[in-house]
């Protein structure tokens, strides 16, 4: 590996190259004080450079020298990589979050998957925000009733989160739970549902975002937030497109920012085993000499999320269509 | 990294710290609810005086978000706005917000005589006294921008003086007229509109006031998208009969605007009667209420809304309008 690929500052790199150190091997045999003298930098800086260099060199040479026999061992080498067998075991024990609609749960294979990013889009007024609030409430169903018993984060970019509605949904959820309770546990003692709608509301962490910089900053901050609040099991973003549709002149920048954001969210989903639900808007797309509706943010965004559900009107009813999913059919 | 001339780890930690500072603080939904109920009038809603509508909207027009009134010409949008502005200027024991109202009148439809008439008929005890009437009417500030640029300027001034002048409501009548008066077309127009949308929304959000915006209608043309690509594909054999559109009207300003407003109230005329429908709202079921326009503003003919299923709630009808005009004239005489 060459010097220019080391993650050190530009001026340090420049000094290294001008002093004659053009490859890593040349750095391997020098001590930090000599390096400091040659480069005219402080000793601690030189030690840092050497540390970085040896770190990257270590992984390089090992990669080059692994053989076929040691393939299975090297799987552990790449930190974070799992063999497919282990992953199957993980997937089977994944939990789902129910959407409170039996049909939607069926086509989703049990509900919203954890460790995955799901995108839900539709025309205005079809119920995306309602579904988002429902998911934020449903994730709190305790384990005894088949739920995850976790908290939720609701990131609101449009201001459409109405607390009164969340309260109504929470009340209905508790009613559902007590009915279910009555059904199944008739012979056992009456376990009263101790949850109140206020408790459910207390477990929804609400963030209000007013610009796209806040949105980016929040997603960066979520890492720290999630390590402090380990109970969070779902992140709902409503809607992920709003701030990116207004006054973004540079389309390429927008695509970069969006894909960076999507990657971070996927990362969060995997690391903390939670589900990420993104709500999206629609726009008109001109294809084959006619205008059709398509989800906003463009084609490059459609590659970034794992699952995609589109909500639409069919006659007098609302339908959901699974547009993209690695494990489920379109339905 | 190149710019700041520091190492990667430092950049990463700087990024994290900056993000932490920039990111907005969180609130639990419970504390949000408690806050709203304590600080704001009626838990964050502005009652319109129309009982059925208020019940459907959980109290009234919500604070801090955009509410849109859309309907064909002459159906009563401006009347509704006049009534609302009047209500907002009244003191709280009469159900008002006890504050100023900024009324942005693009089409010069504001009539102070009509305003006073409404006031006189609905709240005679206040408006019969001349000083009180003057004070109430004095709380409504009317702006008449003649172009989009002027509107933008006044918006920015409004944002600055919102809190100082105790402005409690903003009415824009009508948004569509402002935008359609511009010469630009297509993508540029969308961009300017989107700037205004986010500005008005942030205005509403940070000052927690109700914002009412009126919108016009335009006829539906063939280009209007209403289907997704997978919907078209699924019908392959049978010749698809085009959906019978019984309304040829759609709201102006496009689908981006439709996403941006939080609550949409559609006013329409169907078989000689006028209806106000709650077309899009996160807290209400889709209900339609018949109403008519009287000398005291708008009143509902029935407080029980009729539930409207499906996309019908978004359709805008304009039938039997001539009868309404004649009926209205008789009513006024």
XYZ file of C-alpha atoms in Angstrom:
664
model
C 0.000 0.000 0.000
C 1.268 3.387 -0.797
C 1.664 6.395 1.397
C -1.046 8.350 -0.266
C -3.673 5.955 0.949
C -2.879 6.380 4.600
C -5.471 8.257 6.595
C -3.236 11.048 7.759
C -3.435 14.733 7.134
C -2.351 16.206 3.847
C 0.565 18.156 5.162
C 1.985 15.121 6.918
C 1.646 13.151 3.737
C 3.380 15.856 1.805
C 6.243 15.871 4.258
C 6.610 12.110 4.080
C 6.784 12.107 0.340
C 9.194 15.010 0.120
C 11.448 13.298 2.660
C 11.600 10.264 0.420
C 9.208 7.810 2.079
C 7.036 6.647 -0.758
C 5.924 3.243 0.392
C 5.007 1.580 3.624
C 7.901 -0.779 3.730
C 10.239 2.164 3.949
C 8.512 3.225 7.134
C 8.800 -0.155 8.765
C 12.351 0.140 9.846
C 12.545 3.622 11.213
C 12.043 4.768 14.738
C 9.760 7.562 15.666
C 12.422 9.962 16.822
C 14.311 9.617 13.569
C 11.129 10.161 11.653
C 10.355 13.210 13.709
C 13.731 14.670 12.927
C 13.529 13.949 9.221
C 10.057 15.304 8.767
C 10.432 18.185 11.144
C 7.321 17.250 13.089
C 6.747 16.578 16.744
C 7.573 13.174 18.168
C 3.974 12.325 19.014
C 2.933 13.084 15.475
C 5.610 10.838 14.119
C 4.539 8.043 16.423
C 1.003 8.469 15.212
C 2.049 8.186 11.602
C 3.983 5.028 12.302
C 1.088 3.529 14.174
C -1.295 4.211 11.333
C 1.178 2.829 8.847
C 1.771 -0.398 10.711
C -1.940 -0.892 11.237
C -2.781 -0.742 7.578
C 0.252 -2.679 6.593
C -0.625 -5.487 8.946
C -3.930 -6.268 7.305
C -2.491 -5.909 3.811
C 0.194 -8.476 4.107
C -2.048 -10.964 5.821
C -4.559 -10.743 3.024
C -1.883 -11.386 0.495
C -0.635 -14.471 2.255
C -3.812 -16.384 3.037
C -4.256 -19.654 1.245
C -7.269 -21.706 0.272
C -6.846 -24.030 3.199
C -7.164 -21.190 5.627
C -10.256 -19.715 3.992
C -12.584 -20.653 6.813
C -10.282 -19.093 9.396
C -9.895 -15.895 7.503
C -13.625 -15.438 7.581
C -13.175 -14.398 11.158
C -10.349 -12.166 10.041
C -12.538 -9.658 8.338
C -14.150 -8.219 11.347
C -17.883 -8.202 11.060
C -18.152 -10.754 8.299
C -20.209 -13.804 9.138
C -20.473 -17.036 7.388
C -23.755 -17.670 5.659
C -24.610 -20.472 8.092
C -24.405 -18.182 11.075
C -26.536 -15.641 9.306
C -29.283 -18.174 8.663
C -29.457 -18.868 12.352
C -29.705 -15.152 13.028
C -32.426 -14.595 10.488
C -34.621 -17.282 11.927
C -34.590 -15.664 15.290
C -35.420 -12.229 13.959
C -38.370 -10.506 15.434
C -41.008 -8.694 13.513
C -43.080 -5.681 14.355
C -46.723 -6.140 13.559
C -48.482 -3.445 11.589
C -51.863 -4.289 13.107
C -53.193 -5.280 9.728
C -53.248 -9.020 9.241
C -53.003 -8.867 5.472
C -50.114 -6.457 5.466
C -48.341 -8.578 8.031
C -48.871 -11.627 5.862
C -47.330 -10.183 2.771
C -44.495 -8.803 4.841
C -43.784 -12.200 6.296
C -44.851 -11.445 9.834
C -44.399 -7.728 10.025
C -41.696 -5.155 9.669
C -38.333 -6.877 9.908
C -35.739 -5.831 12.360
C -32.218 -5.183 11.135
C -33.635 -3.933 7.864
C -34.636 -0.669 6.291
C -38.193 -0.545 5.008
C -39.501 2.282 2.879
C -43.204 3.068 2.688
C -44.521 5.540 0.164
C -47.833 6.847 -1.135
C -49.925 9.801 -2.237
C -50.822 12.415 0.325
C -53.612 11.455 2.610
C -53.350 7.725 2.223
C -52.162 7.012 5.718
C -48.377 6.901 5.778
C -48.152 8.969 8.936
C -50.860 6.827 10.495
C -48.901 3.681 9.716
C -45.775 5.283 11.117
C -47.478 6.166 14.383
C -49.019 2.695 14.532
C -45.617 1.057 14.201
C -44.162 3.334 16.850
C -46.918 2.201 19.206
C -46.898 -1.483 18.240
C -43.244 -1.966 18.936
C -44.060 -1.377 22.574
C -46.336 -4.394 22.868
C -44.726 -6.466 25.591
C -43.115 -9.820 24.892
C -45.961 -11.779 26.424
C -48.218 -10.667 23.635
C -45.799 -11.397 20.886
C -44.352 -7.947 20.575
C -40.907 -6.543 21.024
C -41.441 -4.495 24.146
C -39.122 -1.785 22.974
C -39.110 1.975 22.625
C -39.323 3.952 19.436
C -37.839 7.044 17.881
C -40.086 9.186 15.732
C -38.263 11.671 13.533
C -40.718 14.201 12.186
C -39.687 16.415 9.286
C -43.076 17.690 8.226
C -44.851 18.383 11.447
C -47.571 15.848 10.833
C -47.209 13.963 14.096
C -50.324 14.757 16.080
C -50.114 13.791 19.712
C -53.847 13.348 20.055
C -53.838 10.740 17.326
C -50.969 8.882 18.935
C -52.957 8.866 22.149
C -55.976 7.391 20.366
C -53.877 4.698 18.759
C -52.226 3.890 22.086
C -55.618 3.521 23.746
C -56.829 1.216 20.995
C -53.688 -0.874 21.220
C -54.175 -1.371 24.940
C -57.789 -2.298 24.374
C -56.696 -4.871 21.812
C -54.236 -6.293 24.281
C -56.812 -6.629 27.029
C -59.225 -8.352 24.689
C -56.549 -10.783 23.631
C -55.781 -11.263 27.280
C -59.364 -12.075 28.084
C -59.561 -14.551 25.246
C -56.571 -16.607 26.085
C -56.241 -16.413 29.788
C -59.787 -17.063 30.773
C -58.836 -19.942 33.035
C -55.851 -18.266 34.578
C -56.120 -15.293 36.820
C -57.072 -12.000 35.315
C -53.823 -10.314 34.509
C -54.719 -6.727 34.290
C -52.912 -4.751 31.684
C -50.760 -2.424 33.633
C -49.911 -0.263 30.687
C -51.586 3.035 30.300
C -51.641 5.102 27.136
C -49.415 7.629 28.869
C -46.739 4.982 29.320
C -46.808 4.220 25.651
C -46.470 7.872 24.784
C -43.595 8.169 27.171
C -41.631 5.620 25.221
C -41.837 7.436 21.936
C -38.872 9.744 21.515
C -39.917 12.557 19.259
C -37.500 14.672 17.239
C -38.609 17.582 15.108
C -36.336 18.447 12.223
C -36.505 21.716 10.359
C -33.793 21.478 7.757
C -31.708 18.915 5.987
C -28.601 19.805 7.967
C -30.492 18.948 11.125
C -31.544 15.690 9.529
C -27.980 14.714 8.702
C -26.751 15.813 12.117
C -29.442 13.836 13.872
C -28.617 10.642 12.055
C -25.000 11.098 13.042
C -26.046 11.698 16.617
C -28.331 8.665 16.723
C -25.319 6.433 17.157
C -24.588 7.923 20.543
C -28.246 8.180 21.460
C -28.836 4.523 20.732
C -25.927 3.395 22.845
C -27.470 5.292 25.720
C -31.001 4.107 25.108
C -30.649 0.454 24.374
C -34.330 -0.265 24.394
C -35.104 1.461 21.162
C -36.280 -1.046 18.613
C -37.615 1.049 15.761
C -36.791 4.340 14.093
C -39.551 5.947 12.055
C -38.590 8.848 9.774
C -41.534 10.870 8.448
C -40.747 11.797 5.840
C -37.250 11.290 4.640
C -37.763 13.320 1.487
C -39.253 16.521 2.656
C -36.181 18.636 3.174
C -34.399 17.208 0.224
C -36.987 18.270 -2.263
C -36.745 21.940 -1.539
C -33.942 24.081 -2.832
C -31.260 21.555 -3.467
C -29.467 22.857 -6.493
C -26.769 20.302 -6.777
C -28.354 16.976 -7.618
C -25.145 15.044 -7.348
C -24.589 16.352 -3.857
C -28.106 15.399 -2.928
C -27.607 11.848 -4.144
C -24.361 11.559 -2.213
C -25.860 12.912 0.973
C -28.875 10.659 0.682
C -26.922 7.502 0.064
C -24.598 8.355 2.924
C -27.613 8.756 5.158
C -29.108 5.483 3.977
C -25.886 3.631 4.663
C -25.703 5.024 8.168
C -29.279 4.009 8.848
C -28.621 0.499 7.607
C -25.570 0.373 9.779
C -27.605 1.416 12.811
C -30.257 -1.157 11.997
C -27.742 -3.976 11.888
C -25.697 -2.982 14.885
C -28.540 -2.335 17.274
C -30.929 -4.918 15.783
C -33.698 -2.477 15.203
C -36.035 -1.769 12.335
C -35.874 1.424 10.339
C -39.020 2.647 8.633
C -38.781 5.511 6.164
C -41.863 7.253 4.847
C -41.595 8.708 1.387
C -43.627 10.989 -0.854
C -44.563 10.564 -4.488
C -43.781 12.541 -7.556
C -44.730 12.234 -11.185
C -42.388 10.485 -13.515
C -42.513 10.632 -17.246
C -42.130 7.168 -18.730
C -43.263 5.690 -21.979
C -45.071 8.796 -23.111
C -47.298 8.969 -20.065
C -46.994 10.335 -16.602
C -46.960 7.907 -13.783
C -46.594 8.163 -10.083
C -43.353 7.075 -8.548
C -41.760 7.447 -5.167
C -39.710 10.577 -4.746
C -35.958 11.058 -4.508
C -35.054 9.392 -7.744
C -33.750 6.108 -9.010
C -30.546 6.050 -7.037
C -32.466 6.248 -3.780
C -34.600 3.278 -4.744
C -31.525 1.112 -4.579
C -30.625 2.015 -1.054
C -33.464 0.591 0.970
C -34.001 -3.080 1.516
C -37.765 -3.268 1.374
C -40.224 -1.053 -0.355
C -43.968 -0.832 0.136
C -46.239 1.401 -1.899
C -49.667 2.378 -0.556
C -52.284 3.272 -3.092
C -55.998 3.626 -3.710
C -57.774 0.895 -5.605
C -61.425 1.732 -5.944
C -62.529 2.656 -2.500
C -59.921 0.789 -0.559
C -56.349 1.259 0.358
C -53.946 -1.311 -0.938
C -50.327 -2.020 -0.216
C -47.921 -3.300 -2.792
C -44.536 -4.772 -1.992
C -42.311 -3.326 -4.590
C -38.948 -4.641 -3.563
C -37.855 -7.149 -1.008
C -35.070 -9.669 -0.816
C -37.174 -12.421 0.659
C -40.794 -11.828 -0.278
C -42.753 -11.939 -3.483
C -44.470 -8.925 -4.904
C -47.980 -8.889 -3.568
C -10.151 16.016 5.749
C -7.983 17.676 3.186
C -9.423 21.031 4.014
C -8.831 20.975 7.698
C -5.450 19.325 7.584
C -6.122 16.962 10.463
C -6.207 13.207 10.730
C -9.178 11.003 10.039
C -10.022 10.122 13.606
C -10.088 13.748 14.571
C -12.405 14.575 11.748
C -14.681 11.760 12.790
C -14.901 12.865 16.374
C -15.392 16.467 15.323
C -18.226 15.333 13.115
C -19.812 13.494 15.972
C -19.556 16.434 18.268
C -20.926 18.868 15.768
C -23.769 16.514 14.991
C -24.604 16.239 18.613
C -24.803 19.972 18.965
C -26.717 20.568 15.779
C -29.189 17.758 16.252
C -32.403 18.905 17.838
C -33.214 17.746 21.343
C -35.745 15.040 21.792
C -38.974 14.956 23.691
C -41.086 12.062 24.626
C -44.484 12.143 23.056
C -46.020 12.301 26.490
C -44.168 15.418 27.467
C -45.140 16.905 24.121
C -48.771 16.349 24.882
C -48.523 17.765 28.372
C -46.678 20.797 27.117
C -49.268 21.489 24.496
C -52.165 21.181 26.854
C -50.629 23.439 29.413
C -49.296 26.207 27.258
C -51.599 26.472 24.389
C -55.124 27.453 23.922
C -57.276 24.337 24.039
C -54.339 22.030 23.618
C -53.156 23.494 20.383
C -56.333 23.910 18.365
C -58.271 26.922 17.209
C -62.023 26.319 17.286
C -63.797 27.481 14.177
C -67.199 27.738 15.694
C -68.513 24.987 13.456
C -69.188 22.268 15.970
C -69.077 19.281 13.676
C -65.854 20.390 12.050
C -64.242 21.152 15.362
C -65.163 17.762 16.733
C -63.695 16.094 13.678
C -60.484 18.060 13.973
C -60.084 17.286 17.685
C -60.739 20.827 18.740
C -60.231 22.952 15.694
C -57.584 24.128 13.304
C -54.267 22.844 14.610
C -51.453 25.161 15.576
C -48.095 25.050 13.970
C -49.091 23.394 10.710
C -50.560 24.361 7.387
C -54.266 24.011 6.803
C -55.440 24.311 3.240
C -58.845 25.326 1.963
C -59.383 24.277 -1.605
C -62.443 24.644 -3.763
C -63.860 26.114 -6.931
C -64.476 29.809 -7.309
C -67.322 31.321 -5.403
C -67.817 28.500 -3.011
C -66.967 30.331 0.144
C -63.248 30.089 0.828
C -62.811 33.816 1.362
C -65.903 33.897 3.542
C -64.451 31.166 5.668
C -61.182 33.057 5.956
C -62.975 36.225 6.961
C -64.859 34.389 9.663
C -61.680 32.809 10.963
C -59.810 36.091 11.063
C -62.613 37.617 12.994
C -62.696 34.771 15.459
C -58.977 34.963 16.023
C -59.096 38.608 16.962
C -61.715 38.120 19.636
C -60.743 37.817 23.271
C -60.436 34.344 24.688
C -63.705 34.268 26.563
C -65.487 34.502 23.242
C -63.486 31.684 21.789
C -60.836 33.737 20.059
C -57.095 33.902 20.241
C -56.915 37.470 21.466
C -54.261 38.483 19.040
C -53.504 39.985 15.709
C -54.163 38.372 12.384
C -52.125 38.895 9.251
C -54.275 38.491 6.169
C -52.409 38.304 2.897
C -54.926 39.196 0.252
C -53.626 38.506 -3.225
C -56.800 38.826 -5.215
C -58.147 41.879 -3.393
C -61.100 40.006 -2.065
C -60.983 41.265 1.455
C -64.022 43.303 2.238
C -64.037 45.054 5.570
C -67.694 45.826 5.262
C -68.488 42.134 5.021
C -66.186 41.503 7.948
C -68.076 43.933 10.106
C -71.356 42.480 8.972
C -70.241 39.040 10.031
C -69.099 40.447 13.317
C -72.339 42.254 13.909
C -74.466 39.216 13.243
C -72.412 36.678 15.129
C -71.279 38.659 18.110
C -73.649 41.580 18.407
C -72.703 42.348 21.977
C -69.170 43.266 20.982
C -69.631 44.815 17.640
C -72.397 47.129 18.477
C -70.057 49.186 20.506
C -68.092 51.228 18.073
C -64.779 51.245 19.951
C -64.800 47.507 20.391
C -65.587 46.975 16.747
C -62.763 49.279 15.856
C -60.362 47.458 18.124
C -61.260 44.057 16.752
C -61.072 45.151 13.178
C -57.865 46.952 13.967
C -56.258 43.696 14.902
C -56.527 42.345 11.400
C -53.687 43.526 9.195
C -54.231 43.188 5.492
C -51.297 42.937 3.133
C -51.700 43.137 -0.625
C -48.595 41.909 -2.389
C -48.724 42.368 -6.120
C -46.019 39.928 -7.041
C -44.282 36.881 -5.694
C -41.157 38.886 -4.924
C -43.119 41.303 -2.800
C -44.737 38.386 -1.040
C -41.358 36.870 -0.283
C -40.181 40.130 1.179
C -43.205 40.541 3.382
C -42.868 36.952 4.561
C -39.402 37.602 5.784
C -40.496 40.714 7.583
C -43.383 38.843 9.108
C -41.082 36.218 10.504
C -39.092 38.831 12.320
C -42.017 40.664 13.820
C -44.219 37.698 14.581
C -43.622 37.415 18.244
C -43.277 41.095 18.980
C -46.616 42.013 17.518
C -48.537 39.150 19.071
C -49.653 37.759 15.780
C -51.821 34.762 16.416
C -52.848 33.681 12.951
C -51.741 33.945 9.357
C -54.133 33.696 6.419
C -52.956 33.552 2.818
C -55.695 34.020 0.240
C -54.817 32.625 -2.185
C -51.566 30.820 -2.691
C -52.383 29.676 -6.187
C -52.951 33.203 -7.416
C -49.500 34.201 -6.270
C -47.762 31.399 -8.032
C -49.763 31.449 -11.215
C -48.993 35.078 -11.739
C -45.368 34.284 -12.385
C -44.037 33.772 -15.852
C -41.684 30.927 -15.118
C -42.845 27.465 -15.903
C -42.075 23.940 -14.971
C -39.104 23.103 -12.824
C -38.152 26.654 -11.875
C -41.627 27.293 -10.637
C -41.537 24.160 -8.524
C -38.322 25.324 -6.988
C -39.548 28.763 -6.022
C -42.721 27.260 -4.681
C -40.817 24.734 -2.635
C -38.779 27.456 -1.003
C -41.973 29.210 0.017
C -43.492 26.010 1.269
C -40.636 25.261 3.610
C -40.426 28.851 4.757
C -44.081 29.077 5.642
C -43.959 25.726 7.363
C -40.994 26.701 9.481
C -42.752 29.962 10.299
C -45.809 28.105 11.485
C -43.749 25.587 13.374
C -41.563 27.897 15.336
C -44.301 30.316 16.270
C -47.008 27.700 16.852
C -49.759 29.656 15.145
C -52.444 28.314 12.843
C -51.782 29.075 9.198
C -54.658 28.907 6.747
C -53.949 28.921 3.036
C -56.475 28.984 0.220
C -55.988 27.196 -3.033
C -57.712 27.200 -6.365
C -58.720 24.392 -8.629
C -57.837 23.590 -12.168
C -59.216 21.093 -14.574
C -57.685 17.702 -14.747
C -55.752 17.097 -17.911
C -54.636 13.881 -19.464
C -51.153 14.217 -18.182
C -52.215 13.927 -14.603
C -50.692 10.857 -13.143
C -52.888 8.735 -11.036
C -51.397 5.306 -11.281
C -48.200 3.578 -10.476
C -46.340 1.516 -13.022
C -47.288 -1.733 -11.358
C -50.952 -0.874 -11.469
C -50.848 -0.534 -15.206
C -49.086 -3.822 -15.664
C -51.425 -5.876 -13.566
C -54.275 -5.448 -15.976
C -53.041 -7.161 -19.039
C -55.744 -8.933 -21.011
C -58.863 -6.901 -20.411
C -59.127 -3.521 -21.933
C -59.023 -1.227 -19.055
C -61.932 1.107 -18.863
C -60.627 4.446 -17.829
C -61.698 5.322 -14.355
C -64.780 7.385 -14.457
C -63.772 10.685 -13.157
C -66.890 12.400 -12.081
C -64.989 15.437 -11.182
C -62.845 17.186 -13.681
C -61.275 19.406 -11.126
C -58.155 18.941 -9.104
C -56.459 21.210 -6.647
C -53.882 23.529 -8.131
C -50.233 23.770 -7.111
C -49.362 20.165 -7.687
C -48.548 17.089 -5.720
C -45.642 18.540 -3.817
C -47.934 21.100 -2.263
C -50.424 18.377 -1.462
C -47.764 16.567 0.498
C -46.678 19.687 2.318
C -50.014 20.725 3.792
C -50.998 18.874 6.879
C -54.731 19.347 6.785
C -56.759 19.784 3.654
C -60.355 20.966 3.697
C -62.129 20.584 0.391
C -65.136 22.772 -0.321
C -67.350 21.629 -3.114
C -70.813 21.833 -4.522
C -72.726 18.677 -5.206
C -76.291 18.481 -6.444
C -77.070 21.946 -5.280
C -75.590 21.658 -1.820
C -72.260 22.825 -0.528
C -70.029 20.493 1.413
C -66.896 20.961 3.369
C -64.859 17.804 3.514
C -61.924 16.900 5.654
C -59.811 15.401 2.924
C -56.463 14.996 4.577
C -55.817 15.152 8.253
C -53.730 13.048 10.573
C -56.343 13.181 13.288
C -59.720 12.957 11.640
C -61.722 10.440 9.692
C -62.828 11.480 6.217
C -66.048 13.363 6.845
C -68.159 15.697 4.788
C -70.392 18.359 6.288
C -73.021 20.296 4.395
C -72.822 24.013 4.941
C -74.232 27.231 3.702
C -73.207 30.839 3.751
C -75.236 33.180 5.841
C -74.925 36.746 6.856
C -73.004 35.646 9.895
C -70.452 33.770 7.903
C -70.489 30.061 7.376
C -72.621 27.655 9.292
C -72.989 23.934 9.090
C -76.341 22.526 8.217
C -75.648 19.401 10.156
C -73.104 18.615 12.801
C -72.878 14.957 11.987
C -70.529 14.485 9.171
C -71.184 11.975 6.511
C -68.371 9.539 6.148
C -66.902 9.464 2.686
C -65.008 6.386 1.625
C -62.031 6.110 -0.570
C -60.482 8.621 -2.881
C -63.864 10.271 -3.257
C -62.847 12.468 -0.368
C -60.299 14.146 -2.561
C -62.539 14.726 -5.526
C -63.873 18.209 -6.091
C -67.318 18.569 -7.535
C -68.913 21.560 -8.995
C -72.421 20.626 -9.913
C -75.564 22.531 -9.544
C -73.757 25.708 -8.820
C -76.209 27.964 -10.530
C -78.943 26.963 -8.194
C -76.757 27.847 -5.304
C -76.140 31.318 -6.557
C -79.814 31.936 -6.981
C -80.571 30.478 -3.616
C -77.892 32.594 -2.074
C -79.279 35.744 -3.536
C -82.675 34.984 -2.136
C -81.219 34.270 1.237
C -79.485 37.596 1.366
C -82.497 39.647 0.494
